[in-house]
Amino acid sequence: MHAYRSHTCAQLNKDHVGQNVRLSGWVHRVRDHGGVLFIDLRDHYGITQVLADSDSPAFAEIEKVRAEWVISIDGLVKARDASLVNPKLPTGEIEVYIKGMRVLGEAAELPMPVFGEVDYPEETRLTYRFLDLRREKLHNNMMLRSNVVRHLRNAMWDQGFNEFQTPIITASSPEGARDFLVPSRLHPGKFYALPQAPQQFKQLIMVAGFDRYFQIAPCFRDEDPRADRSPTDFYQLDVEMSFVEQEDIFAAVQPVIQGLFEKFRPDCKTATDWPRIAYRDSLLWYGSDKPDLRNPIKMQVVSEHFRDSGFAVFAKLLEQEGTQIRAIPAPKGGSRKFCDRMNAFAQQQGLPGMGYIFWREAEDGDDRKAEMKASIEAFQADLIRKLDGKVENNLLKMVAAYGRTRPGKEIIARSVGVERAKAKDFSYTENGYLTDLGRELASEFFNDAGFLVYKDTLIAESVLEAAGPLAKNIGPERTEAIRQQLGLGLGDAAFFLGGKPEQFEAIAGRARNEIGRELGLIEENSFRFAWIVDFPMYEKTDDGKIDFSHNPFSMPQGGMEALQGDPLSVYAYQYDLACNGYELISGGIRNHKPEIMYKAFELAGYPNSEVDKRFGGMVKAFKYGAPPHGGCAMGIDRAVMLLADEMNIREVIMFPMNQRAEDLLMNAPSEPTNEQLRELRLRVVPKDA
């Protein structure tokens, strides 16, 4: 028999009853049932219940065992009584009677429990990460991550991609974050940088004549931590292709990502329709360039309804150049209590509040219904009386419009025949009067299902009354116009934010998310994706300078010609893939022409000499025949976080940093020794120096 085990702790079942086996693992839990000791023995694969009574030769030793000791047991597999079977465990039909035991590793008093998934402070969890990783949930997350990486590799190979590795010690490259610098011992005073991404290298691979590249690439960025971002390093599925356009990238990537989510979350709906949304529209509709499309709320511009209105705050605001008023629809949010709660949310975000309107039933609602019904029926009777008289223009328009509908076309075909209907060989009027066809269309219009629905809608909506401070200030006509534009009805509400969009868009996006959550509008158990396209190439910095807004290596839409005008009006072939409110993928079609690259960097304040200095290898390569190419990268940590349904990325990273970018287990960062500093010819300058 093997020195440590004949089976894993997940293998034994009723087919093994009567066999002598050897198991090894950690003591997950010990239970003393009056002279009978039960141990849940755990290894990487699962749990097996083992037991010993006073007749067991190992009983005295087993009594000393504590949680998380590593032991090896020899024993006999027995079937459990039917009433004691545990259907939650693969080994739940059996138990192992211990005949002998060895202690392979004792455990000191635990700083945190492994059994029970008790919530413990993150500082303790990260300091004792090796214990934390023994817990079932975290262990499963790490196995999910491992399987995701394997699946991605196989999927990329199946798509015809080839895996290549790129250097870890390299030169600095602007990727939107600070570099981690590595001092050179052989070249005093000079530094390498850990790659923020393999960006330049993967483009050089394309120039070198390879085609469909991928890599599970480690990336290093000195960034401020977020719940969905590590402050130091992460892994990405890095992809690059030659002789491609934007849609080719999308077509290659979607089957891989869609297949990933379908495989690992079969309990969720993975959307197959991935819309393309322009960056500017994404900010307008969702207040974010990574929208959560599970939330159906779409914001709209409603500035014209407040211009020169009685609500002075918005009216005066709109007199300033570049300002807007945007509405956030809130279906079924039409109560003052909910509106006040959202107003409080806005104040928590640093705003004075959010204006709102909600629609309720008026006190004289029954009278309004009766009046609207009578008005419609009078209109109908009046038109019918006019059918035999000289036709009025409004009546003719109504007949013609109905004739363009499917029911109207069926009436025409039945009246004049299919061929004449196709040839439009018919007329609604003759000598100023309706023809028989015209009269039939007018008569049937009032019996049409569409009209009857419209009639019922008008009657139902006649009881609506707009309420709230804004409604009182702008009046019923403007509030009704807003309601119609937003498609809202009884029991609904709308919230309003104003100013320069860049100043309130982010808050509007958070308010949209909060409204969706509060009202239960977010689609559960689903993944919805969207390609965000047409990113601006440049942006204006706080000090008024022009700088790249995204990846500096993207090709400007329109090429060199586009760079001759206003830089802020230039769009890049840059795209992101958003999933459930997270940025999952970022990529672009690359700028592979040196003259366009020089011009693009010149507009951002980089002279040619600086471009040659910082990106000399790539610029040099582009002068020797570079193919059109493009690619993207998917954050693996973030994808696993979504698949594991975790809110914090540290829950899917084996040994993560804490929020202060510290490794509490390995005590990093740490102070270098004087010998190391001397060897590198470095000196630490005190912070207050």
XYZ file of C-alpha atoms in Angstrom:
689
model
C 0.000 0.000 0.000
C 1.171 3.543 -0.715
C 2.993 5.267 2.148
C 0.266 7.889 2.576
C -2.936 6.911 0.832
C -4.661 4.285 -1.213
C -7.564 6.598 -2.026
C -8.393 10.292 -1.811
C -10.984 11.598 0.614
C -13.536 11.856 -2.192
C -13.183 8.414 -3.796
C -14.722 5.900 -1.444
C -18.323 4.723 -1.890
C -20.444 1.665 -1.093
C -18.524 -0.381 -3.696
C -15.489 -0.206 -1.392
C -17.296 -1.613 1.670
C -15.187 -4.310 3.329
C -11.891 -3.022 1.921
C -8.902 -1.954 3.990
C -7.779 1.525 2.918
C -5.316 4.244 3.842
C -6.314 7.924 3.824
C -4.358 11.080 4.579
C -5.515 14.632 5.085
C -6.400 17.413 7.468
C -8.666 17.012 10.480
C -11.591 19.163 9.410
C -13.705 18.533 12.498
C -13.707 16.239 15.546
C -16.940 15.095 17.218
C -17.047 13.099 20.449
C -20.253 11.044 20.723
C -19.770 9.428 24.110
C -16.864 7.091 23.575
C -17.020 7.185 19.769
C -14.840 9.762 18.014
C -15.882 10.948 14.564
C -13.407 12.835 12.385
C -14.179 14.569 9.110
C -10.933 13.970 7.202
C -10.331 16.488 4.418
C -7.935 16.645 1.509
C -7.891 18.581 -1.775
C -10.587 16.346 -3.239
C -13.213 16.095 -0.526
C -14.183 14.782 2.916
C -14.525 11.273 4.341
C -15.948 10.488 7.777
C -13.632 8.254 9.805
C -14.310 6.997 13.340
C -12.881 5.068 16.222
C -14.345 3.632 19.411
C -12.635 2.426 22.543
C -11.960 -0.951 20.900
C -9.762 0.675 18.269
C -6.023 0.267 18.986
C -5.586 3.876 17.834
C -8.269 5.359 20.131
C -5.851 6.843 22.677
C -3.864 8.590 19.962
C -6.984 9.804 18.193
C -8.197 11.488 21.372
C -5.192 13.854 21.130
C -5.999 14.989 17.593
C -7.095 18.599 17.069
C -8.462 20.600 14.147
C -6.112 20.980 11.148
C -3.655 18.324 12.255
C -2.420 16.316 9.274
C -2.914 12.593 9.870
C -2.811 9.312 8.005
C -5.220 6.517 8.969
C -5.552 2.867 8.102
C -9.032 1.432 8.390
C -11.945 -0.655 7.155
C -14.645 0.802 4.911
C -18.121 0.270 6.357
C -21.560 1.110 5.032
C -23.514 3.718 6.954
C -26.947 2.953 8.274
C -29.565 4.196 5.810
C -30.741 6.846 8.284
C -27.181 8.201 8.575
C -26.375 8.553 4.874
C -25.214 12.094 3.967
C -26.398 12.830 0.412
C -24.368 16.075 0.331
C -21.069 14.172 0.245
C -19.833 11.815 -2.518
C -18.567 9.626 0.339
C -21.782 10.006 2.324
C -22.797 6.331 2.046
C -19.718 5.012 3.888
C -17.407 5.650 6.817
C -13.989 4.258 7.676
C -13.344 2.475 10.990
C -9.838 3.454 12.101
C -7.425 0.643 12.940
C -4.243 2.697 12.987
C -3.193 6.347 12.787
C -0.031 8.398 12.262
C 0.347 12.118 12.917
C 2.075 13.651 9.898
C 1.922 17.251 11.072
C 0.569 18.879 14.220
C -1.179 22.276 14.074
C -0.728 25.055 16.595
C -3.738 26.869 18.029
C -5.571 28.300 15.040
C -5.741 32.109 14.626
C -8.890 31.565 12.571
C -11.144 28.545 12.004
C -11.180 26.607 8.758
C -14.427 24.776 9.453
C -17.646 26.754 9.194
C -16.647 29.585 6.800
C -16.771 32.079 9.663
C -16.254 35.663 8.482
C -12.938 36.937 9.835
C -11.098 40.274 9.467
C -9.233 40.523 6.189
C -5.963 41.316 7.973
C -6.103 37.944 9.738
C -7.187 36.118 6.597
C -4.313 37.523 4.516
C -1.691 37.060 7.229
C -2.670 33.372 7.453
C -3.668 32.973 3.811
C -2.530 29.340 3.778
C -5.254 28.628 6.353
C -7.781 30.807 4.558
C -7.193 28.820 1.368
C -8.171 25.595 3.153
C -11.727 26.923 3.540
C -14.176 25.376 1.133
C -15.385 28.524 -0.611
C -11.931 29.941 -1.247
C -10.581 26.519 -2.233
C -13.390 26.207 -4.789
C -12.653 29.699 -6.108
C -9.024 28.774 -6.740
C -10.028 25.581 -8.524
C -12.495 27.575 -10.606
C -9.683 29.932 -11.543
C -7.419 27.033 -12.505
C -10.127 25.482 -14.668
C -10.938 28.850 -16.281
C -7.297 29.298 -17.323
C -7.171 25.778 -18.744
C -10.433 26.352 -20.623
C -9.181 29.633 -22.079
C -5.960 28.048 -23.261
C -7.801 25.198 -24.958
C -10.356 27.545 -26.515
C -7.656 29.814 -27.937
C -5.736 26.888 -29.404
C -8.983 25.594 -30.905
C -9.504 29.028 -32.524
C -6.136 28.781 -34.260
C -4.155 31.002 -31.896
C -0.561 30.297 -30.846
C 0.812 30.884 -27.354
C 4.026 32.893 -26.989
C 5.727 34.327 -23.905
C 7.038 37.883 -23.605
C 9.668 39.372 -21.229
C 8.955 40.274 -17.616
C 11.981 42.570 -17.233
C 11.584 45.256 -19.880
C 11.329 48.982 -20.581
C 8.707 51.392 -19.296
C 5.549 51.728 -21.382
C 2.634 54.105 -20.735
C -0.455 52.012 -20.000
C -2.304 54.432 -17.744
C -0.656 53.534 -14.421
C 2.669 53.900 -12.601
C 5.481 51.479 -13.366
C 7.192 49.159 -10.938
C 10.861 49.986 -11.549
C 13.682 47.456 -11.195
C 17.203 48.890 -10.675
C 19.959 47.419 -12.823
C 23.078 46.183 -11.017
C 25.057 45.980 -14.242
C 24.002 49.437 -15.392
C 24.087 51.723 -12.345
C 21.551 54.514 -12.410
C 19.362 52.768 -14.970
C 16.127 50.907 -14.378
C 14.033 48.234 -15.977
C 10.258 48.193 -15.562
C 7.881 45.330 -14.961
C 5.435 45.263 -17.887
C 2.086 46.940 -17.326
C 1.015 44.751 -20.270
C 2.822 42.962 -23.113
C 1.535 45.731 -25.431
C 4.669 46.516 -27.448
C 5.890 42.942 -27.527
C 2.653 41.520 -28.894
C 2.672 44.140 -31.627
C 6.283 43.236 -32.414
C 5.204 39.597 -32.677
C 2.785 40.656 -35.429
C 5.534 42.631 -37.197
C 7.737 39.528 -36.909
C 5.301 37.665 -39.136
C 3.352 35.588 -36.629
C -0.404 35.889 -36.723
C -2.882 34.855 -34.056
C -1.061 35.284 -30.722
C -2.285 34.745 -27.199
C -0.762 34.502 -23.751
C -1.924 34.184 -20.149
C 0.148 37.210 -19.239
C 1.128 38.621 -15.838
C 0.840 42.410 -15.735
C 2.234 44.795 -13.138
C 0.729 48.197 -12.374
C 1.168 50.464 -9.379
C -2.479 51.485 -9.000
C -4.841 52.534 -6.273
C -6.795 49.460 -5.140
C -10.491 48.890 -5.834
C -12.811 46.021 -5.070
C -12.428 44.830 -8.691
C -8.732 45.659 -9.141
C -5.488 44.461 -7.582
C -3.089 47.276 -6.639
C 0.032 45.532 -7.931
C -0.374 42.683 -10.391
C -2.967 40.733 -12.318
C -3.291 38.251 -15.167
C -4.895 38.806 -18.535
C -5.759 36.780 -21.589
C -3.665 38.746 -24.073
C -4.639 38.543 -27.753
C -3.303 40.028 -31.005
C -4.117 39.330 -34.676
C -2.766 40.518 -38.025
C -4.696 41.737 -41.073
C -7.871 42.372 -39.121
C -10.485 45.032 -38.583
C -12.459 45.725 -35.414
C -15.272 43.306 -36.240
C -12.751 40.498 -36.844
C -11.532 40.867 -33.257
C -15.096 40.774 -31.966
C -15.897 37.666 -34.014
C -12.803 35.838 -32.733
C -13.264 36.755 -29.079
C -17.011 36.339 -28.550
C -17.112 32.517 -28.899
C -14.275 32.184 -26.372
C -15.793 34.462 -23.739
C -19.363 33.326 -24.310
C -18.300 29.693 -24.104
C -16.414 30.428 -20.883
C -19.465 31.863 -19.121
C -21.805 29.189 -20.470
C -19.500 26.403 -19.277
C -18.794 27.652 -15.782
C -22.165 29.223 -14.976
C -24.765 26.971 -16.616
C -27.218 28.150 -13.959
C -27.142 31.662 -15.447
C -28.336 33.050 -18.761
C -25.409 34.180 -20.914
C -26.571 36.700 -23.511
C -25.649 35.920 -27.117
C -26.490 39.382 -28.453
C -23.577 41.724 -27.741
C -24.627 45.219 -28.866
C -22.174 47.874 -30.030
C -22.634 51.080 -28.022
C -20.727 54.265 -28.767
C -18.744 55.592 -25.807
C -20.668 58.894 -25.851
C -24.025 57.052 -25.870
C -22.924 54.784 -23.039
C -22.155 57.809 -20.869
C -25.453 59.432 -21.837
C -27.696 56.394 -21.343
C -25.929 54.683 -18.450
C -23.542 57.215 -16.894
C -20.652 54.788 -17.387
C -18.445 53.311 -20.098
C -18.956 49.875 -18.512
C -22.747 49.684 -18.252
C -24.711 46.976 -16.502
C -27.301 46.047 -19.137
C -29.167 43.816 -16.707
C -30.647 47.111 -15.563
C -33.164 48.291 -18.220
C -33.078 51.974 -17.173
C -31.873 54.312 -19.925
C -31.231 57.959 -19.129
C -32.316 60.689 -21.554
C -31.637 64.380 -22.182
C -34.677 66.488 -21.224
C -33.125 69.958 -21.343
C -35.784 71.495 -23.612
C -38.532 70.817 -21.097
C -36.736 72.929 -18.486
C -35.428 75.726 -20.694
C -37.157 79.016 -19.762
C -39.314 77.068 -17.305
C -40.562 78.008 -13.872
C -37.860 75.928 -12.209
C -35.217 78.624 -11.933
C -32.336 76.352 -10.875
C -32.414 74.340 -14.117
C -33.523 77.266 -16.299
C -30.532 79.398 -15.237
C -28.199 76.417 -15.468
C -29.161 75.890 -19.114
C -28.131 79.459 -19.932
C -24.520 78.308 -19.451
C -22.736 76.756 -22.416
C -22.294 72.980 -22.422
C -24.924 72.194 -19.772
C -27.690 69.588 -19.900
C -30.544 68.237 -17.839
C -30.811 64.450 -17.839
C -33.621 62.262 -16.593
C -33.331 58.867 -14.920
C -36.625 56.977 -15.375
C -37.750 54.968 -12.346
C -40.563 52.565 -13.320
C -42.769 51.807 -10.287
C -40.764 54.252 -8.174
C -43.640 56.700 -7.899
C -43.947 57.209 -4.168
C -42.775 60.157 -2.137
C -41.046 57.784 0.281
C -38.923 56.264 -2.486
C -38.184 59.658 -4.018
C -37.036 61.009 -0.663
C -34.815 57.932 -0.199
C -33.142 58.517 -3.559
C -32.762 62.189 -2.724
C -30.887 61.154 0.418
C -28.698 58.862 -1.733
C -27.778 61.824 -3.947
C -26.817 63.838 -0.882
C -24.560 60.988 0.250
C -22.833 61.283 -3.136
C -22.081 64.947 -2.485
C -25.005 66.519 -4.350
C -27.555 68.912 -2.826
C -30.161 66.390 -3.994
C -31.988 65.203 -7.105
C -35.093 66.797 -8.507
C -37.938 64.367 -9.114
C -41.435 63.995 -10.511
C -43.753 61.086 -9.842
C -47.104 60.263 -11.385
C -50.107 59.320 -9.288
C -53.860 59.065 -9.785
C -55.644 62.411 -9.425
C -58.379 62.767 -6.825
C -60.915 63.453 -9.608
C -59.656 60.499 -11.619
C -63.094 59.001 -12.308
C -64.378 62.302 -13.688
C -61.294 62.609 -15.921
C -61.828 59.097 -17.280
C -65.458 59.780 -18.109
C -64.543 63.073 -19.782
C -61.806 61.482 -21.906
C -64.051 58.593 -22.956
C -66.827 60.999 -23.960
C -64.346 63.138 -25.898
C -63.010 60.175 -27.884
C -66.491 58.878 -28.685
C -67.600 62.366 -29.798
C -64.538 62.584 -32.073
C -65.352 59.146 -33.498
C -69.015 60.024 -34.120
C -68.063 63.322 -35.750
C -65.701 61.620 -38.195
C -68.249 58.958 -39.129
C -70.808 61.680 -39.901
C -68.298 63.233 -42.274
C -67.620 60.075 -44.254
C -70.229 60.923 -46.927
C -69.325 64.597 -47.104
C -66.399 66.488 -48.590
C -63.273 64.898 -47.146
C -61.244 66.999 -44.718
C -57.457 66.907 -44.736
C -57.135 65.414 -41.226
C -59.533 62.596 -42.086
C -57.625 61.841 -45.290
C -54.333 61.715 -43.351
C -55.860 59.266 -40.873
C -57.134 57.015 -43.692
C -53.781 57.072 -45.486
C -51.886 56.307 -42.288
C -54.163 53.359 -41.497
C -53.723 52.125 -45.061
C -50.007 51.728 -44.405
C -50.576 49.363 -41.461
C -50.832 45.588 -41.887
C -54.617 45.473 -41.144
C -55.108 48.381 -43.558
C -53.134 46.654 -46.309
C -55.275 43.525 -45.858
C -58.448 45.620 -46.336
C -57.011 47.202 -49.497
C -55.975 43.811 -50.959
C -59.414 42.375 -50.199
C -61.176 45.392 -51.744
C -59.180 45.950 -54.959
C -57.243 42.709 -55.345
C -53.674 41.737 -54.529
C -52.136 42.864 -57.833
C -53.710 46.337 -57.763
C -52.765 46.655 -54.085
C -49.119 45.853 -54.890
C -49.167 48.310 -57.795
C -50.880 50.915 -55.591
C -53.579 51.136 -58.254
C -56.285 52.538 -55.990
C -57.418 55.808 -54.471
C -58.911 56.888 -51.161
C -60.792 59.838 -52.685
C -62.615 60.771 -55.878
C -63.802 64.288 -56.705
C -63.167 65.372 -53.128
C -65.163 62.532 -51.546
C -64.021 59.265 -49.979
C -64.226 56.215 -52.212
C -65.791 53.007 -50.947
C -62.258 51.879 -50.016
C -61.626 55.132 -48.162
C -64.897 54.840 -46.219
C -64.161 51.203 -45.331
C -60.700 52.076 -44.038
C -62.088 54.956 -41.963
C -64.853 52.782 -40.504
C -62.573 49.855 -39.708
C -59.990 52.136 -38.108
C -62.213 52.552 -35.061
C -62.592 48.761 -34.710
C -58.877 48.054 -35.104
C -57.178 46.412 -32.131
C -54.430 49.038 -32.212
C -56.932 51.879 -31.960
C -58.841 50.153 -29.168
C -55.602 49.731 -27.186
C -54.719 53.368 -27.868
C -58.206 54.416 -26.765
C -57.912 52.438 -23.525
C -54.456 53.928 -22.946
C -55.735 57.488 -23.383
C -58.571 56.851 -20.942
C -56.261 55.197 -18.401
C -53.668 57.979 -18.649
C -56.257 60.714 -18.278
C -56.244 60.132 -14.505
C -52.507 60.832 -14.191
C -51.312 63.709 -12.080
C -47.668 64.787 -11.813
C -46.476 65.424 -8.263
C -43.329 66.683 -6.597
C -41.569 70.047 -6.361
C -40.477 70.084 -10.003
C -43.989 69.356 -11.274
C -45.362 72.376 -9.450
C -42.678 74.642 -10.891
C -42.782 73.661 -14.557
C -46.513 73.006 -14.960
C -48.671 70.194 -16.380
C -47.802 70.633 -20.086
C -44.060 70.254 -19.527
C -44.461 67.371 -17.072
C -46.701 65.557 -19.554
C -44.134 66.085 -22.311
C -41.443 64.596 -20.045
C -43.663 61.624 -19.211
C -44.374 60.972 -22.873
C -40.678 61.177 -23.791
C -39.655 58.778 -21.022
C -42.559 56.389 -21.617
C -43.691 56.480 -18.002
C -47.133 55.977 -16.467
C -49.090 55.618 -13.271
C -46.862 54.770 -10.284
C -43.645 55.730 -12.076
C -41.124 58.447 -11.300
C -38.201 60.276 -12.879
C -35.138 61.872 -11.294
C -33.206 64.781 -12.748
C -29.593 65.930 -12.665
C -28.124 68.961 -14.381
C -24.848 70.683 -15.204
C -21.933 69.876 -17.457
C -22.177 66.141 -18.208
C -18.606 65.332 -17.199
C -19.356 66.734 -13.748
C -22.440 64.639 -12.986
C -22.371 61.603 -15.314
C -20.616 59.324 -12.820
C -23.085 60.181 -10.056
C -25.996 59.755 -12.482
C -24.654 56.300 -13.317
C -24.473 55.330 -9.653
C -27.994 56.689 -9.106
C -29.239 54.609 -12.059
C -27.680 51.499 -10.512
C -29.153 52.275 -7.099
C -32.629 52.878 -8.546
C -32.424 49.602 -10.453
C -31.444 47.701 -7.290
C -34.022 49.396 -5.068
C -36.860 48.708 -7.503
C -35.804 45.128 -8.279
C -35.324 45.883 -11.974
C -31.949 44.146 -12.379
C -32.192 40.804 -14.158
C -30.986 38.072 -11.840
C -28.731 35.139 -12.781
C -27.601 36.543 -16.095
C -24.530 37.905 -17.850
C -25.067 40.713 -20.359
C -22.292 42.012 -22.562
C -21.792 45.117 -24.699
C -18.931 46.320 -26.892
C -18.227 49.963 -26.095
C -16.760 51.542 -29.239
C -15.682 54.907 -30.676
C -13.648 56.090 -27.707
C -12.263 59.609 -28.023
C -8.585 59.539 -28.956
C -7.735 62.523 -26.757
C -8.980 64.361 -23.706
C -8.223 67.695 -22.076
C -6.353 67.480 -18.783
C -7.107 69.608 -15.733
C -4.380 72.051 -16.774
C -5.875 72.411 -20.273
C -3.388 70.221 -22.148
C -4.231 67.523 -24.682
C -3.409 63.944 -23.698
C -4.383 60.441 -24.751
C -7.658 59.357 -23.196
C -6.938 55.655 -23.594
C -4.321 53.444 -25.251
C -1.836 55.652 -27.156
C -1.142 52.904 -29.682
C -4.654 52.834 -31.189
C -5.256 53.876 -34.774
C -7.238 57.126 -35.104
C -10.428 56.722 -37.100
C -9.759 58.535 -40.363
C -5.992 58.079 -40.139
C -3.661 61.033 -40.731
C -6.456 63.216 -42.128
C -8.367 63.029 -38.831
C -5.313 64.331 -36.955
C -5.220 67.562 -38.948
C -8.288 69.003 -37.188
C -9.496 69.346 -33.595
C -7.856 66.556 -31.546
C -10.866 66.397 -29.207
C -13.102 65.392 -32.120
C -10.948 62.401 -33.114
C -12.210 58.915 -32.332
C -9.928 55.900 -31.947
C -10.385 52.319 -33.029
C -10.533 51.514 -29.338
C -13.081 49.260 -27.654
C -13.999 47.717 -24.330
C -16.250 44.805 -23.489
C -18.520 45.518 -20.529
C -20.190 42.749 -18.532
C -22.636 43.384 -15.692
C -21.076 46.754 -14.859
C -17.428 45.687 -15.126
C -14.836 46.285 -17.828
C -13.924 42.761 -18.901
C -11.906 43.416 -22.074
C -10.040 46.367 -23.527
C -8.421 46.535 -26.942
C -7.966 48.359 -30.186
C -6.835 48.365 -33.789
C -3.223 49.477 -33.634
C -1.497 52.450 -35.210
C 1.042 50.632 -37.367
C 2.207 53.568 -39.522
C 5.177 55.565 -38.126
C 4.099 58.873 -39.652
C 0.620 58.612 -38.078
C 2.122 57.514 -34.761
C 4.503 60.484 -34.680
C 1.625 62.870 -35.413
C -0.653 61.253 -32.805
C 2.003 61.622 -30.103
C 2.870 65.158 -31.264
C -0.710 66.258 -30.547
C -0.325 64.878 -27.011
C 2.883 66.873 -26.488
C 5.481 64.215 -27.317
C 8.148 65.230 -29.865
C 9.493 62.644 -32.282
C 12.667 62.330 -30.219
C 10.640 61.350 -27.150
C 8.679 58.766 -29.139
C 11.938 57.297 -30.464
C 13.389 57.239 -26.961
C 10.407 55.590 -25.269
C 9.179 53.302 -28.054
C 12.245 53.017 -30.242
C 11.983 49.278 -30.733
C 8.434 49.398 -31.992
C 8.937 52.506 -34.150
C 11.981 50.892 -35.720
C 10.008 47.725 -36.445
C 7.190 49.659 -38.090
C 9.684 51.077 -40.591
C 10.373 47.575 -41.902
C 6.910 46.555 -43.015
C 4.221 46.295 -40.359
C 0.890 44.589 -41.084
C -2.424 46.109 -39.982
C -3.105 44.472 -36.639
C -5.219 44.684 -33.532
C -6.134 42.831 -30.404
C -7.417 42.971 -26.878
C -6.905 41.669 -23.370
C -9.347 40.176 -20.869
C -8.765 40.482 -17.135
C -8.729 36.892 -15.891
C -9.046 37.860 -12.227
C -12.136 39.939 -12.996
C -13.700 37.230 -15.153
C -13.244 34.665 -12.369
C -14.683 37.162 -9.873
C -17.844 37.381 -11.995
C -18.052 33.616 -12.460
C -17.562 33.019 -8.726
C -20.186 35.672 -7.915
C -17.733 37.505 -5.675
C -17.761 41.230 -4.977
C -14.036 41.503 -4.185
C -11.258 40.435 -6.519
C -9.083 39.283 -3.601
C -11.475 36.346 -3.183
C -10.243 34.833 -6.471
C -6.499 35.561 -6.177
C -4.363 32.950 -4.438
C -2.078 35.344 -2.541
C -3.453 38.873 -2.920
C -2.240 42.183 -1.550
C -4.370 44.045 0.943
C -5.939 47.435 0.241
C -2.659 49.165 1.096
C -0.712 47.073 -1.429
C 0.907 44.987 1.322
C 1.565 41.253 1.350
C 0.883 40.486 5.015
C 1.967 36.862 4.670
C 5.390 37.535 3.131
C 5.850 40.912 4.835
C 6.227 42.850 1.604
C 7.186 45.496 0.778
C 10.168 45.363 3.103
C 13.263 47.474 3.642
C 16.339 46.451 1.620
C 19.608 45.701 3.353
C 22.444 48.197 3.171
C 24.435 45.637 1.196
C 21.692 45.427 -1.452
C 21.515 49.215 -1.718
C 25.292 49.556 -2.045
C 25.403 46.887 -4.734
C 22.753 48.759 -6.713
C 24.284 52.161 -5.876
C 20.994 53.355 -4.407
C 20.163 55.416 -1.366
C 16.816 55.659 0.423
C 15.765 59.268 0.905
C 13.634 59.753 4.049
C 10.046 60.704 3.264
C 10.266 64.029 5.049
C 13.574 64.980 3.444
